[in-house]
Amino acid sequence: MDGKKLEYKGEEALKEIERLTTEPDIVQENILREILRSNCETEYLSKYMDKGTKDDVSMFKKRVPVITYKDIRPFIQRIANGEDSSLLTGHPITEMLCSSGTSAGEPKMMPSIAEDLDRRTFLYNLIMPIINQYVPGLDEGKAMFLYFVKAEMSTPCGLPARAVLTSYYKSKHFKCRAYDAFSNYTSPDQVILCNDSNQSMYCQLLSGLVNRHQVLRLGAVFASALLRAISFLERNWGSFCNDIRLGRLDPCITDPECRSAMSSVVSSPNPGLAEEIEEICGEQSGGSWKGVLCKLWPKAKYIEAVITGSMAQYIPALEYYSGGKLPLVCTMYASSECYFGVNLKPLSDPSDVAFTLMPNMCYFEFIPLGDNGTLVLDVAEEDEVPVDRLVDLVHVTRGSYYELVVTTFAGLNRYRIGDVLLVTGFHNKTPQFQFICRRNVLLSIDNDKTNEEDLHKSISVAKKLLEPHNTLLVEYTSYADTSRVPGHYVLYWELLVHHVSSSSTSTSTSSALMSLLENDNNNVLEECCIAVEEELDYIYRRCRTNDKSVGPLEIRVVKPGSFEALMDLFISQGGSINQYKTPRCINSAKALNLLDSNVLASFFSPRDPTWIP
C-alpha cells in the first residue's frame, strides 16, 4: 500500500519519487480508497456515506462537503474532551497538533494518528537524496541546524496538544533514528529538546562554533529563527569564546540535560579556536555583520530554511549575513494538518521555489481561483464551495491558481488548508506548485498569522481608551517590521482630538494632538499598544511572551492628513479614486516612506501580553 511502505533512503528514495510522480492518478485513488476503508464508519463520514460503501470514491466526491475548521471543530473538541477517536477516524488519535492558525483566540487543534509520523519521516528522508544530487559531499561534515521545541499543553482527556515539529522532535522517529552521515548535527538531541529556548539557543550556537570547521550546512526551520540566532550571537559571542577558551559551560546554563550533553562538546580548553572566533566577531562588532556566516563557518555550502510566504521578507537579511555567497534552500512544504511535498530543485532562486506534492501523503483536491496569471479570490473562507467545483491533483493546469483542500487519514475530510498555490509546471505527471499566500493573513513575523478581522477587532477595543481624552482614531494601517530581530508589528494611527473648544480650528486641533502626545501622563498610547496585543490571538501572544520571537507592538502616530496623502500616492500610481480603500497592511516602500516621514510620535507596548500555556 502506498500509505504503508514509507521508509526509503538514497537511491531508493529518488526511485520512489519517480514512481509516485509517474502514476499520481493511481496513487491518489489508492490513497482515497484506503482512507475511506479506514474511516467510512466514523460518525462524521457515515452522515454522507451509505453502509456497505466502504471505498466508494464517487459517493465521497458527490456527497462529502468542503469544510473549514469551524465545521470540524465540534468533533475535534469532543475527542479532546474524551470521546472516542471513531468520531473522525478509524485509527486511535494519539495527539492534537496545534496549528499556527486560531479559532476564538485559541490555537486550532488538528487530530493526529501514529502513522502520521511515518508519513512525515518519509518526507524528511527524501530531502538529503534530493539535495545530494546538487551539492555532493554533505556526508563529510556536519549540519548546524537550529531546532526548538514549543510549549506543550494537554487536552481535557489527557491527549498531548503541541506543535507538529515538537511532536516530531520528541518522537522515536527523531530521538531513536539510526546514524546517518547526512544527518550529523552539531547539537546534541538533549539541547534541541530543552524547553528553555534561551538555554537551547545558547547551547546550539556554542555547539556550532565548536564545530565551525566541520559545518557544511546552516539552517533553521524558519528564516526568522536563523536571524534570531544571529542576533543572539551578536549579544553573546564573548561568552561563547570564554566557554571554548576555558573548556567549560557558562553557569547561565542550568538545565541538567543541557549541561550533561554539552560536557562532551566543550570537554577541554581550546584557546586557539576561541581566538579565531573572537577575531571574527570582534572585527564584525566594530562595523557591520555582513558576511559573518561565511566567516564563522567557512565550509558552509548553503542555508536551509523556509523562505516562502511571509518568510520571504527575511531573504535580504539572510543574503546580507551570508554576504550573498550561500544559496538559500527551501526543502519542503508542510503544515500541521499534513505534510505535502518537496522541492526537487533545491538550489533554485527563492522567487522560483516550487513544490512537488507527493501523491501518497493524503488525498489532494483544489478550488480554482483563476488562470492565465490572474488570481481571483472569489471564494471567501466562510463561503460554501460546491463539490463539483473541486479539481483533482492530476487535473490542475499550468498557470492556474488554486486553494488547497485535503483529506487525511486522521479524519480531515475535504478540509480547506487556506493556502493559495500557483501551478508552475510538472514533474513527470505530478504538478508543481508555488506558494503564493495564506488567505486573509495581513501580518506575520514568526509563527503568528494575523488577519484583517482580528486586527480590526483588536484596534476596535484599543481605540476606546482614547475616548476619555476626546480623541478619535481616524484611520490606520499596519506593517510587519523585520528590520531588527525580533521583528514586530507597527500600527500607523491618524488621530483627531475633538471638542477642544467651540471655535476649534484645524490648527488648534493639531496643537491639541501634540499636547496629548507630548504630555501623555496617563500613557494612553502605551495602554493602546497593550490593549491591541491582549486582543490578538493565542499564537501571537505566545510568540511575544514565551518564545520572544516577536517584539513589542509599536504605534506610530502620524500627522493629520497623512492617510489622504497615502490615497493620493496610490491613485498617482494608477489606482481608482472610486475603488480606493485604505490598505490595512502596507508593503510598498514608497507608502512606508510617506507614512514614516509624517510620524509625530512613537509608542511601544511596555509589557508582554497575557499568555497561559
mmCIF file of N, CA and C in Angstrom, residues 65-66 367 379-380 383-390 403 416:
data_model
loop_
_atom_site.group_PDB
_atom_site.id
_atom_site.type_symbol
_atom_site.label_atom_id
_atom_site.label_comp_id
_atom_site.label_asym_id
_atom_site.label_seq_id
_atom_site.Cartn_x
_atom_site.Cartn_y
_atom_site.Cartn_z
ATOM 1 N N PRO A 65 -19.017 17.258 1.925
ATOM 2 C CA PRO A 65 -18.850 18.701 1.672
ATOM 3 C C PRO A 65 -17.426 19.189 1.922
ATOM 4 N N VAL A 66 -17.139 20.350 1.361
ATOM 5 C CA VAL A 66 -15.880 21.054 1.622
ATOM 6 C C VAL A 66 -16.055 21.836 2.920
ATOM 7 N N ILE A 367 -9.537 24.112 -5.131
ATOM 8 C CA ILE A 367 -10.576 25.059 -5.523
ATOM 9 C C ILE A 367 -9.953 26.032 -6.532
ATOM 10 N N VAL A 379 -13.780 33.138 -3.562
ATOM 11 C CA VAL A 379 -14.326 32.220 -2.563
ATOM 12 C C VAL A 379 -13.786 32.625 -1.206
ATOM 13 N N ALA A 380 -14.622 33.203 -0.369
ATOM 14 C CA ALA A 380 -14.197 33.603 0.974
ATOM 15 C C ALA A 380 -14.133 32.377 1.879
ATOM 16 N N ASP A 383 -17.487 30.977 2.728
ATOM 17 C CA ASP A 383 -18.357 30.573 1.630
ATOM 18 C C ASP A 383 -18.459 29.051 1.517
ATOM 19 N N GLU A 384 -19.644 28.599 1.152
ATOM 20 C CA GLU A 384 -19.814 27.181 0.853
ATOM 21 C C GLU A 384 -19.297 26.916 -0.556
ATOM 22 N N VAL A 385 -18.471 25.881 -0.704
ATOM 23 C CA VAL A 385 -17.878 25.565 -2.001
ATOM 24 C C VAL A 385 -18.594 24.357 -2.599
ATOM 25 N N PRO A 386 -19.233 24.483 -3.745
ATOM 26 C CA PRO A 386 -19.881 23.327 -4.380
ATOM 27 C C PRO A 386 -18.862 22.227 -4.664
ATOM 28 N N VAL A 387 -19.211 20.995 -4.359
ATOM 29 C CA VAL A 387 -18.248 19.897 -4.518
ATOM 30 C C VAL A 387 -17.869 19.686 -5.972
ATOM 31 N N ASP A 388 -18.761 20.050 -6.886
ATOM 32 C CA ASP A 388 -18.428 19.841 -8.297
ATOM 33 C C ASP A 388 -17.432 20.881 -8.808
ATOM 34 N N ARG A 389 -17.094 21.838 -7.965
ATOM 35 C CA ARG A 389 -16.090 22.833 -8.364
ATOM 36 C C ARG A 389 -14.665 22.311 -8.133
ATOM 37 N N LEU A 390 -14.511 21.312 -7.268
ATOM 38 C CA LEU A 390 -13.179 20.824 -6.909
ATOM 39 C C LEU A 390 -12.487 20.124 -8.081
ATOM 40 N N GLU A 403 -6.830 26.968 -4.351
ATOM 41 C CA GLU A 403 -6.737 26.818 -2.895
ATOM 42 C C GLU A 403 -6.687 25.329 -2.582
ATOM 43 N N ARG A 416 -10.269 22.666 3.921
ATOM 44 C CA ARG A 416 -9.588 23.781 3.265
ATOM 45 C C ARG A 416 -8.381 24.226 4.086
#
